Amino acid sequence: MPFLLAMDLPIGSQVPFQANPQLPLDPIELAVPIEVEESSVESFDPVARAADLAATLPRRWCGTFKPFDGNPTVDVTLTLSALKSIGQMVDLRGSMDLGSVTTPVQGNLHAKSFQLNLIPLADTLIAGIEPGGVFLGLQGFSPTGWEPARLVNLNNPGSLIGGRLALSSECDAASVPVTPLW
């Protein structure tokens, strides 16, 4: 019997129903349990990972900040004094030395995506960094970009705003020269 998608039927007529023979709805077949492969189930626990990060994350980070506006590169030291896991997040508190300026910082690190937000809290910061902005890291602490609070630099209109922060937890190892093996 061909399918009739649209046709005029008189009022009160009945449309014949024919079950689709290719899709039997056998209750025994529907009751068969579905087996899920172990590799398709996510076993990562971000809450436990956040607690682990709060306990094991290095407390001292060193590196540089290179502003996009042409100002010189500045040495940076980040000292984390308090880390606390809150669900999937790690709450970060501490201080950051940007050249000769020291500022308190606070932020958070997402345990699953490893994204970092770090906010300097001082009213006066270095060139290229204005209060109200945030360091955003998509891969943890390095590389991290500076996201300013505004698009225009009020001190120097027309200059680029932002910069790149590169941090490493191996502060003392950076001063040792690397010797090639060959």
Short mmCIF file of N, CA and C in Angstrom, two decimals:
data_model
loop_
_atom_site.label_atom_id
_atom_site.label_comp_id
_atom_site.label_asym_id
_atom_site.label_seq_id
_atom_site.Cartn_x
_atom_site.Cartn_y
_atom_site.Cartn_z
N MET A 1 0.85 -1.17 0.00
CA MET A 1 0.00 0.00 0.00
C MET A 1 0.90 1.23 0.00
N PRO A 2 0.74 2.12 -0.95
CA PRO A 2 1.56 3.32 -1.00
C PRO A 2 1.15 4.31 0.09
N PHE A 3 2.14 5.11 0.55
CA PHE A 3 1.85 6.15 1.53
C PHE A 3 1.20 7.33 0.83
N LEU A 4 0.15 7.82 1.40
CA LEU A 4 -0.50 9.02 0.89
C LEU A 4 -0.26 10.12 1.91
N LEU A 5 0.60 11.04 1.55
CA LEU A 5 0.96 12.07 2.50
C LEU A 5 -0.13 13.12 2.64
N ALA A 6 -0.77 13.46 1.57
CA ALA A 6 -1.83 14.46 1.64
C ALA A 6 -2.94 14.06 0.68
N MET A 7 -4.14 13.99 1.19
CA MET A 7 -5.28 13.70 0.32
C MET A 7 -6.53 14.25 0.98
N ASP A 8 -7.48 14.51 0.18
CA ASP A 8 -8.76 15.01 0.68
C ASP A 8 -9.61 13.82 1.08
N LEU A 9 -10.09 13.83 2.32
CA LEU A 9 -10.97 12.78 2.81
C LEU A 9 -12.27 13.41 3.26
N PRO A 10 -13.35 12.73 3.02
CA PRO A 10 -14.63 13.27 3.50
C PRO A 10 -14.69 13.22 5.03
N ILE A 11 -15.44 14.10 5.61
CA ILE A 11 -15.59 14.17 7.05
C ILE A 11 -16.19 12.88 7.56
N GLY A 12 -15.61 12.35 8.64
CA GLY A 12 -16.11 11.12 9.26
C GLY A 12 -15.46 9.88 8.70
N SER A 13 -14.60 10.00 7.71
CA SER A 13 -13.95 8.81 7.17
C SER A 13 -12.79 8.41 8.06
N GLN A 14 -12.38 7.17 7.99
CA GLN A 14 -11.29 6.65 8.81
C GLN A 14 -10.05 6.43 7.93
N VAL A 15 -8.91 6.75 8.52
CA VAL A 15 -7.65 6.54 7.83
C VAL A 15 -7.12 5.19 8.27
N PRO A 16 -6.83 4.31 7.34
CA PRO A 16 -6.32 2.99 7.75
C PRO A 16 -4.91 3.12 8.34
N PHE A 17 -4.66 2.37 9.40
CA PHE A 17 -3.35 2.38 10.06
C PHE A 17 -2.65 1.07 9.76
N GLN A 18 -1.40 1.18 9.31
CA GLN A 18 -0.62 -0.02 9.05
C GLN A 18 0.69 0.11 9.81
N ALA A 19 0.98 -0.82 10.66
CA ALA A 19 2.22 -0.80 11.43
C ALA A 19 3.41 -1.01 10.52
N ASN A 20 4.52 -0.40 10.88
CA ASN A 20 5.73 -0.53 10.10
C ASN A 20 6.34 -1.90 10.41
N PRO A 21 6.39 -2.80 9.43
CA PRO A 21 6.88 -4.16 9.72
C PRO A 21 8.39 -4.20 10.00
N GLN A 22 9.13 -3.14 9.68
CA GLN A 22 10.57 -3.16 9.92
C GLN A 22 10.91 -2.80 11.36
N LEU A 23 10.00 -2.24 12.11
CA LEU A 23 10.28 -1.84 13.49
C LEU A 23 9.36 -2.57 14.46
N PRO A 24 9.62 -3.84 14.72
CA PRO A 24 8.76 -4.53 15.70
C PRO A 24 9.07 -4.03 17.10
N LEU A 25 8.05 -3.79 17.86
CA LEU A 25 8.22 -3.32 19.24
C LEU A 25 7.99 -4.49 20.19
N ASP A 26 8.93 -5.40 20.17
CA ASP A 26 8.87 -6.58 21.01
C ASP A 26 9.33 -6.19 22.41
N PRO A 27 8.48 -6.34 23.44
CA PRO A 27 8.87 -5.93 24.80
C PRO A 27 10.09 -6.68 25.32
N ILE A 28 10.34 -7.87 24.86
CA ILE A 28 11.52 -8.62 25.31
C ILE A 28 12.79 -7.96 24.79
N GLU A 29 12.78 -7.50 23.54
CA GLU A 29 13.96 -6.84 22.97
C GLU A 29 14.19 -5.48 23.61
N LEU A 30 13.12 -4.81 24.01
CA LEU A 30 13.27 -3.51 24.65
C LEU A 30 13.83 -3.62 26.06
N ALA A 31 13.69 -4.76 26.70
CA ALA A 31 14.15 -4.94 28.07
C ALA A 31 15.61 -5.36 28.16
N VAL A 32 16.29 -5.55 27.06
CA VAL A 32 17.70 -5.95 27.07
C VAL A 32 18.53 -4.77 27.60
N PRO A 33 19.38 -4.99 28.61
CA PRO A 33 20.17 -3.87 29.15
C PRO A 33 21.22 -3.40 28.13
N ILE A 34 21.48 -2.12 28.18
CA ILE A 34 22.47 -1.53 27.30
C ILE A 34 23.82 -1.59 28.00
N GLU A 35 24.82 -2.07 27.29
CA GLU A 35 26.18 -2.13 27.84
C GLU A 35 26.93 -0.90 27.37
N VAL A 36 27.55 -0.18 28.31
CA VAL A 36 28.30 1.03 28.01
C VAL A 36 29.78 0.70 28.14
N GLU A 37 30.53 1.08 27.12
CA GLU A 37 31.97 0.84 27.18
C GLU A 37 32.58 1.72 28.26
N GLU A 38 33.58 1.19 28.94
CA GLU A 38 34.20 1.93 30.03
C GLU A 38 34.88 3.21 29.55
N SER A 39 35.41 3.20 28.35
CA SER A 39 36.11 4.38 27.85
C SER A 39 35.17 5.52 27.50
N SER A 40 33.88 5.25 27.35
CA SER A 40 32.95 6.31 26.99
C SER A 40 32.36 7.02 28.21
N VAL A 41 32.64 6.53 29.40
CA VAL A 41 32.13 7.15 30.62
C VAL A 41 33.23 8.00 31.23
N GLU A 42 32.92 9.24 31.54
CA GLU A 42 33.92 10.13 32.12
C GLU A 42 34.11 9.78 33.59
N SER A 43 35.36 9.50 33.95
CA SER A 43 35.66 9.13 35.33
C SER A 43 36.38 10.25 36.07
N PHE A 44 36.57 11.40 35.42
CA PHE A 44 37.28 12.52 36.03
C PHE A 44 36.39 13.18 37.07
N ASP A 45 36.93 13.42 38.25
CA ASP A 45 36.19 14.06 39.33
C ASP A 45 36.78 15.45 39.56
N PRO A 46 36.16 16.52 39.02
CA PRO A 46 36.73 17.85 39.16
C PRO A 46 36.74 18.36 40.60
N VAL A 47 35.83 17.90 41.43
CA VAL A 47 35.81 18.34 42.83
C VAL A 47 37.03 17.77 43.57
N ALA A 48 37.32 16.51 43.33
CA ALA A 48 38.50 15.90 43.94
C ALA A 48 39.78 16.52 43.37
N ARG A 49 39.77 16.83 42.08
CA ARG A 49 40.94 17.46 41.45
C ARG A 49 41.19 18.85 42.04
N ALA A 50 40.11 19.60 42.32
CA ALA A 50 40.25 20.93 42.93
C ALA A 50 40.86 20.81 44.33
N ALA A 51 40.44 19.83 45.09
CA ALA A 51 41.02 19.62 46.42
C ALA A 51 42.49 19.24 46.32
N ASP A 52 42.83 18.41 45.33
CA ASP A 52 44.22 18.02 45.13
C ASP A 52 45.07 19.22 44.70
N LEU A 53 44.54 20.05 43.80
CA LEU A 53 45.28 21.24 43.37
C LEU A 53 45.52 22.21 44.52
N ALA A 54 44.50 22.38 45.37
CA ALA A 54 44.64 23.28 46.51
C ALA A 54 45.75 22.82 47.45
N ALA A 55 45.97 21.52 47.52
CA ALA A 55 47.00 20.99 48.41
C ALA A 55 48.39 20.94 47.76
N THR A 56 48.44 20.74 46.43
CA THR A 56 49.73 20.47 45.79
C THR A 56 50.23 21.58 44.86
N LEU A 57 49.43 22.57 44.56
CA LEU A 57 49.85 23.61 43.62
C LEU A 57 51.04 24.39 44.18
N PRO A 58 52.08 24.63 43.38
CA PRO A 58 53.23 25.41 43.88
C PRO A 58 52.78 26.78 44.38
N ARG A 59 53.43 27.25 45.43
CA ARG A 59 53.05 28.53 46.04
C ARG A 59 53.82 29.70 45.46
N ARG A 60 54.88 29.44 44.70
CA ARG A 60 55.69 30.53 44.14
C ARG A 60 55.84 30.32 42.64
N TRP A 61 55.57 31.40 41.88
CA TRP A 61 55.66 31.39 40.43
C TRP A 61 56.48 32.60 39.99
N CYS A 62 57.35 32.42 39.02
CA CYS A 62 58.20 33.51 38.52
C CYS A 62 58.08 33.59 37.00
N GLY A 63 58.32 34.78 36.48
CA GLY A 63 58.28 34.93 35.04
C GLY A 63 58.38 36.38 34.62
N THR A 64 57.77 36.69 33.48
CA THR A 64 57.83 38.04 32.93
C THR A 64 56.47 38.46 32.39
N PHE A 65 56.28 39.78 32.36
CA PHE A 65 55.11 40.37 31.71
C PHE A 65 55.61 41.27 30.59
N LYS A 66 55.14 41.01 29.37
CA LYS A 66 55.53 41.81 28.21
C LYS A 66 54.30 42.56 27.72
N PRO A 67 54.24 43.89 27.96
CA PRO A 67 53.09 44.67 27.50
C PRO A 67 53.10 44.83 25.98
N PHE A 68 51.92 44.92 25.39
CA PHE A 68 51.79 45.09 23.95
C PHE A 68 52.07 46.51 23.49
N ASP A 69 52.12 47.46 24.43
CA ASP A 69 52.28 48.87 24.03
C ASP A 69 53.73 49.29 23.83
N GLY A 70 54.66 48.36 23.87
CA GLY A 70 56.06 48.69 23.63
C GLY A 70 56.87 48.98 24.88
N ASN A 71 56.25 49.06 26.03
CA ASN A 71 56.99 49.24 27.27
C ASN A 71 57.88 48.02 27.51
N PRO A 72 58.95 48.19 28.28
CA PRO A 72 59.88 47.07 28.48
C PRO A 72 59.24 45.91 29.27
N THR A 73 59.81 44.74 29.09
CA THR A 73 59.38 43.53 29.80
C THR A 73 59.68 43.69 31.29
N VAL A 74 58.78 43.23 32.13
CA VAL A 74 58.90 43.37 33.57
C VAL A 74 58.98 41.99 34.21
N ASP A 75 59.89 41.83 35.18
CA ASP A 75 59.96 40.58 35.95
C ASP A 75 58.78 40.49 36.89
N VAL A 76 58.23 39.28 37.02
CA VAL A 76 57.03 39.07 37.84
C VAL A 76 57.28 37.90 38.78
N THR A 77 56.84 38.06 40.03
CA THR A 77 56.83 36.96 41.00
C THR A 77 55.44 36.89 41.61
N LEU A 78 54.84 35.73 41.56
CA LEU A 78 53.53 35.49 42.15
C LEU A 78 53.71 34.57 43.34
N THR A 79 53.22 35.01 44.50
CA THR A 79 53.27 34.21 45.71
C THR A 79 51.85 33.92 46.15
N LEU A 80 51.48 32.66 46.17
CA LEU A 80 50.14 32.26 46.59
C LEU A 80 50.19 31.92 48.07
N SER A 81 49.43 32.66 48.86
CA SER A 81 49.45 32.46 50.30
C SER A 81 48.28 31.63 50.81
N ALA A 82 47.18 31.60 50.06
CA ALA A 82 46.01 30.84 50.49
C ALA A 82 45.33 30.22 49.28
N LEU A 83 45.16 28.90 49.30
CA LEU A 83 44.45 28.18 48.26
C LEU A 83 43.36 27.36 48.93
N LYS A 84 42.15 27.48 48.41
CA LYS A 84 41.02 26.78 49.01
C LYS A 84 40.15 26.22 47.89
N SER A 85 39.82 24.95 47.97
CA SER A 85 38.94 24.36 46.95
C SER A 85 37.49 24.64 47.32
N ILE A 86 36.75 25.09 46.31
CA ILE A 86 35.31 25.36 46.46
C ILE A 86 34.63 24.69 45.27
N GLY A 87 34.12 23.49 45.47
CA GLY A 87 33.53 22.74 44.37
C GLY A 87 34.60 22.41 43.34
N GLN A 88 34.36 22.80 42.08
CA GLN A 88 35.31 22.54 40.99
C GLN A 88 36.36 23.64 40.87
N MET A 89 36.30 24.64 41.73
CA MET A 89 37.20 25.79 41.64
C MET A 89 38.21 25.77 42.79
N VAL A 90 39.37 26.38 42.50
CA VAL A 90 40.36 26.62 43.54
C VAL A 90 40.44 28.13 43.71
N ASP A 91 40.12 28.61 44.89
CA ASP A 91 40.19 30.03 45.21
C ASP A 91 41.64 30.37 45.54
N LEU A 92 42.18 31.38 44.84
CA LEU A 92 43.58 31.77 45.00
C LEU A 92 43.68 33.13 45.66
N ARG A 93 44.57 33.28 46.63
CA ARG A 93 44.85 34.57 47.27
C ARG A 93 46.36 34.67 47.44
N GLY A 94 46.88 35.88 47.28
CA GLY A 94 48.31 36.06 47.45
C GLY A 94 48.76 37.44 47.04
N SER A 95 50.01 37.54 46.59
CA SER A 95 50.56 38.83 46.16
C SER A 95 51.39 38.61 44.89
N MET A 96 51.51 39.70 44.13
CA MET A 96 52.26 39.66 42.88
C MET A 96 53.19 40.85 42.83
N ASP A 97 54.46 40.58 42.55
CA ASP A 97 55.44 41.64 42.34
C ASP A 97 55.58 41.85 40.84
N LEU A 98 55.18 43.03 40.38
CA LEU A 98 55.32 43.43 38.97
C LEU A 98 56.43 44.46 38.92
N GLY A 99 57.66 44.02 38.67
CA GLY A 99 58.79 44.94 38.75
C GLY A 99 58.94 45.42 40.18
N SER A 100 58.82 46.73 40.39
CA SER A 100 58.96 47.29 41.74
C SER A 100 57.62 47.48 42.44
N VAL A 101 56.52 47.13 41.78
CA VAL A 101 55.17 47.30 42.36
C VAL A 101 54.68 45.96 42.90
N THR A 102 54.21 45.99 44.14
CA THR A 102 53.62 44.80 44.75
C THR A 102 52.12 45.03 44.91
N THR A 103 51.34 44.03 44.50
CA THR A 103 49.89 44.14 44.59
C THR A 103 49.31 42.86 45.16
N PRO A 104 48.29 42.98 46.00
CA PRO A 104 47.57 41.76 46.38
C PRO A 104 46.79 41.25 45.17
N VAL A 105 46.61 39.95 45.07
CA VAL A 105 45.86 39.35 43.98
C VAL A 105 44.88 38.32 44.54
N GLN A 106 43.81 38.14 43.79
CA GLN A 106 42.89 37.06 44.09
C GLN A 106 42.39 36.52 42.76
N GLY A 107 41.99 35.28 42.77
CA GLY A 107 41.52 34.69 41.53
C GLY A 107 40.98 33.31 41.76
N ASN A 108 40.78 32.61 40.64
CA ASN A 108 40.32 31.23 40.73
C ASN A 108 40.87 30.42 39.58
N LEU A 109 40.98 29.14 39.82
CA LEU A 109 41.47 28.18 38.85
C LEU A 109 40.43 27.08 38.76
N HIS A 110 39.93 26.83 37.55
CA HIS A 110 38.92 25.79 37.35
C HIS A 110 39.63 24.45 37.23
N ALA A 111 39.25 23.49 38.04
CA ALA A 111 39.96 22.21 38.09
C ALA A 111 39.77 21.37 36.84
N LYS A 112 38.64 21.50 36.17
CA LYS A 112 38.40 20.66 34.99
C LYS A 112 39.01 21.27 33.73
N SER A 113 38.77 22.53 33.48
CA SER A 113 39.27 23.17 32.25
C SER A 113 40.65 23.78 32.44
N PHE A 114 41.11 23.94 33.67
CA PHE A 114 42.39 24.54 34.04
C PHE A 114 42.49 25.99 33.58
N GLN A 115 41.35 26.67 33.54
CA GLN A 115 41.33 28.10 33.20
C GLN A 115 41.55 28.91 34.46
N LEU A 116 42.34 29.99 34.29
CA LEU A 116 42.75 30.82 35.42
C LEU A 116 42.25 32.25 35.23
N ASN A 117 41.74 32.83 36.29
CA ASN A 117 41.43 34.26 36.37
C ASN A 117 42.20 34.79 37.57
N LEU A 118 43.01 35.83 37.35
CA LEU A 118 43.82 36.39 38.42
C LEU A 118 43.71 37.91 38.36
N ILE A 119 43.22 38.51 39.45
CA ILE A 119 42.93 39.94 39.47
C ILE A 119 43.89 40.65 40.41
N PRO A 120 44.71 41.60 39.88
CA PRO A 120 45.51 42.44 40.77
C PRO A 120 44.61 43.48 41.43
N LEU A 121 44.78 43.70 42.72
CA LEU A 121 43.85 44.53 43.47
C LEU A 121 44.37 45.92 43.83
N ALA A 122 45.61 46.24 43.51
CA ALA A 122 46.17 47.55 43.86
C ALA A 122 45.57 48.65 42.98
N ASP A 123 45.54 49.88 43.52
CA ASP A 123 45.03 51.02 42.76
C ASP A 123 46.03 51.53 41.74
N THR A 124 47.32 51.36 42.01
CA THR A 124 48.37 51.82 41.11
C THR A 124 49.20 50.63 40.69
N LEU A 125 49.29 50.41 39.37
CA LEU A 125 50.04 49.28 38.85
C LEU A 125 51.08 49.79 37.85
N ILE A 126 51.72 48.91 37.13
CA ILE A 126 52.76 49.30 36.19
C ILE A 126 52.16 49.71 34.85
N ALA A 127 52.99 50.27 33.99
CA ALA A 127 52.55 50.66 32.65
C ALA A 127 52.06 49.43 31.90
N GLY A 128 50.94 49.56 31.23
CA GLY A 128 50.36 48.44 30.49
C GLY A 128 49.32 47.67 31.28
N ILE A 129 49.24 47.91 32.59
CA ILE A 129 48.26 47.22 33.44
C ILE A 129 47.51 48.27 34.23
N GLU A 130 46.21 48.37 33.99
CA GLU A 130 45.37 49.32 34.72
C GLU A 130 44.47 48.56 35.69
N PRO A 131 44.12 49.17 36.82
CA PRO A 131 43.21 48.52 37.76
C PRO A 131 41.88 48.17 37.08
N GLY A 132 41.32 47.05 37.47
CA GLY A 132 40.04 46.61 36.94
C GLY A 132 40.17 45.51 35.90
N GLY A 133 41.39 45.24 35.44
CA GLY A 133 41.59 44.18 34.45
C GLY A 133 41.86 42.85 35.13
N VAL A 134 42.08 41.84 34.31
CA VAL A 134 42.28 40.49 34.83
C VAL A 134 43.27 39.74 33.94
N PHE A 135 44.10 38.91 34.56
CA PHE A 135 44.94 37.99 33.82
C PHE A 135 44.11 36.74 33.55
N LEU A 136 44.01 36.35 32.28
CA LEU A 136 43.24 35.17 31.90
C LEU A 136 44.19 34.12 31.33
N GLY A 137 44.14 32.94 31.88
CA GLY A 137 44.95 31.84 31.39
C GLY A 137 44.06 30.69 30.98
N LEU A 138 44.21 30.24 29.75
CA LEU A 138 43.42 29.11 29.28
C LEU A 138 44.12 27.78 29.53
N GLN A 139 45.39 27.84 29.94
CA GLN A 139 46.15 26.64 30.24
C GLN A 139 46.86 26.79 31.58
N GLY A 140 46.15 27.26 32.57
CA GLY A 140 46.75 27.46 33.87
C GLY A 140 47.50 28.77 33.96
N PHE A 141 48.68 28.74 34.54
CA PHE A 141 49.42 29.96 34.83
C PHE A 141 50.24 30.48 33.66
N SER A 142 50.45 29.69 32.63
CA SER A 142 51.26 30.17 31.52
C SER A 142 50.86 29.48 30.23
N PRO A 143 50.70 30.21 29.15
CA PRO A 143 50.74 31.66 29.04
C PRO A 143 49.43 32.27 29.51
N THR A 144 49.51 33.48 29.96
CA THR A 144 48.35 34.20 30.46
C THR A 144 48.30 35.56 29.78
N GLY A 145 47.12 35.98 29.38
CA GLY A 145 46.97 37.28 28.74
C GLY A 145 46.32 38.28 29.67
N TRP A 146 46.67 39.54 29.50
CA TRP A 146 46.07 40.61 30.29
C TRP A 146 44.84 41.12 29.56
N GLU A 147 43.70 41.07 30.22
CA GLU A 147 42.45 41.60 29.68
C GLU A 147 42.16 42.90 30.43
N PRO A 148 42.33 44.04 29.76
CA PRO A 148 42.11 45.32 30.46
C PRO A 148 40.62 45.56 30.69
N ALA A 149 40.35 46.50 31.58
CA ALA A 149 38.96 46.85 31.90
C ALA A 149 38.34 47.70 30.80
N ARG A 150 39.16 48.34 29.98
CA ARG A 150 38.65 49.19 28.89
C ARG A 150 39.46 48.94 27.63
N LEU A 151 38.93 49.35 26.51
CA LEU A 151 39.60 49.14 25.23
C LEU A 151 40.61 50.23 24.89
N VAL A 152 40.49 51.39 25.50
CA VAL A 152 41.33 52.54 25.17
C VAL A 152 42.22 52.86 26.36
N ASN A 153 43.50 53.08 26.10
CA ASN A 153 44.44 53.48 27.13
C ASN A 153 44.28 54.99 27.33
N LEU A 154 43.82 55.41 28.48
CA LEU A 154 43.58 56.83 28.74
C LEU A 154 44.88 57.62 28.83
N ASN A 155 45.97 56.97 29.28
CA ASN A 155 47.25 57.67 29.41
C ASN A 155 47.94 57.87 28.06
N ASN A 156 47.70 56.97 27.12
CA ASN A 156 48.35 57.03 25.82
C ASN A 156 47.36 56.55 24.75
N PRO A 157 46.43 57.42 24.33
CA PRO A 157 45.44 57.00 23.33
C PRO A 157 46.13 56.53 22.05
N GLY A 158 45.61 55.48 21.47
CA GLY A 158 46.18 54.92 20.26
C GLY A 158 47.17 53.81 20.50
N SER A 159 47.62 53.62 21.75
CA SER A 159 48.56 52.54 22.02
C SER A 159 47.78 51.24 22.29
N LEU A 160 48.44 50.13 22.10
CA LEU A 160 47.82 48.84 22.33
C LEU A 160 47.70 48.58 23.83
N ILE A 161 46.61 47.97 24.21
CA ILE A 161 46.40 47.63 25.61
C ILE A 161 46.50 46.11 25.75
N GLY A 162 47.06 45.68 26.83
CA GLY A 162 47.17 44.25 27.10
C GLY A 162 48.61 43.83 27.17
N GLY A 163 48.80 42.54 27.28
CA GLY A 163 50.15 42.01 27.37
C GLY A 163 50.11 40.52 27.62
N ARG A 164 51.29 39.95 27.73
CA ARG A 164 51.42 38.51 27.92
C ARG A 164 52.23 38.24 29.17
N LEU A 165 51.67 37.43 30.06
CA LEU A 165 52.33 37.02 31.29
C LEU A 165 52.74 35.56 31.14
N ALA A 166 54.01 35.28 31.31
CA ALA A 166 54.52 33.91 31.25
C ALA A 166 55.11 33.57 32.61
N LEU A 167 54.54 32.59 33.29
CA LEU A 167 54.99 32.19 34.62
C LEU A 167 55.43 30.74 34.63
N SER A 168 56.34 30.44 35.52
CA SER A 168 56.81 29.07 35.73
C SER A 168 56.93 28.83 37.23
N SER A 169 56.64 27.61 37.65
CA SER A 169 56.76 27.29 39.07
C SER A 169 58.19 26.97 39.46
N GLU A 170 59.09 26.87 38.50
CA GLU A 170 60.50 26.58 38.77
C GLU A 170 61.30 27.88 38.74
N CYS A 171 61.16 28.67 39.79
CA CYS A 171 61.79 29.99 39.83
C CYS A 171 63.31 29.92 39.87
N ASP A 172 63.88 29.02 40.66
CA ASP A 172 65.32 28.96 40.79
C ASP A 172 65.98 28.26 39.60
N ALA A 173 65.26 27.36 38.94
CA ALA A 173 65.82 26.64 37.80
C ALA A 173 66.00 27.53 36.59
N ALA A 174 65.28 28.66 36.52
CA ALA A 174 65.37 29.54 35.37
C ALA A 174 66.73 30.23 35.30
N SER A 175 67.44 30.38 36.45
CA SER A 175 68.72 31.06 36.45
C SER A 175 69.89 30.15 36.09
N VAL A 176 69.66 28.82 36.05
CA VAL A 176 70.73 27.88 35.72
C VAL A 176 70.79 27.75 34.20
N PRO A 177 71.97 27.95 33.60
CA PRO A 177 72.05 27.82 32.15
C PRO A 177 71.84 26.37 31.71
N VAL A 178 71.23 26.20 30.55
CA VAL A 178 70.98 24.88 30.00
C VAL A 178 72.18 24.47 29.15
N THR A 179 72.75 23.31 29.45
CA THR A 179 73.90 22.81 28.71
C THR A 179 73.44 21.76 27.71
N PRO A 180 73.75 21.94 26.41
CA PRO A 180 73.33 20.94 25.43
C PRO A 180 74.07 19.62 25.62
N LEU A 181 73.46 18.54 25.19
CA LEU A 181 74.06 17.21 25.36
C LEU A 181 75.01 16.86 24.23
N TRP A 182 74.96 17.52 23.09
CA TRP A 182 75.86 17.17 21.98
C TRP A 182 76.82 18.24 21.65
#
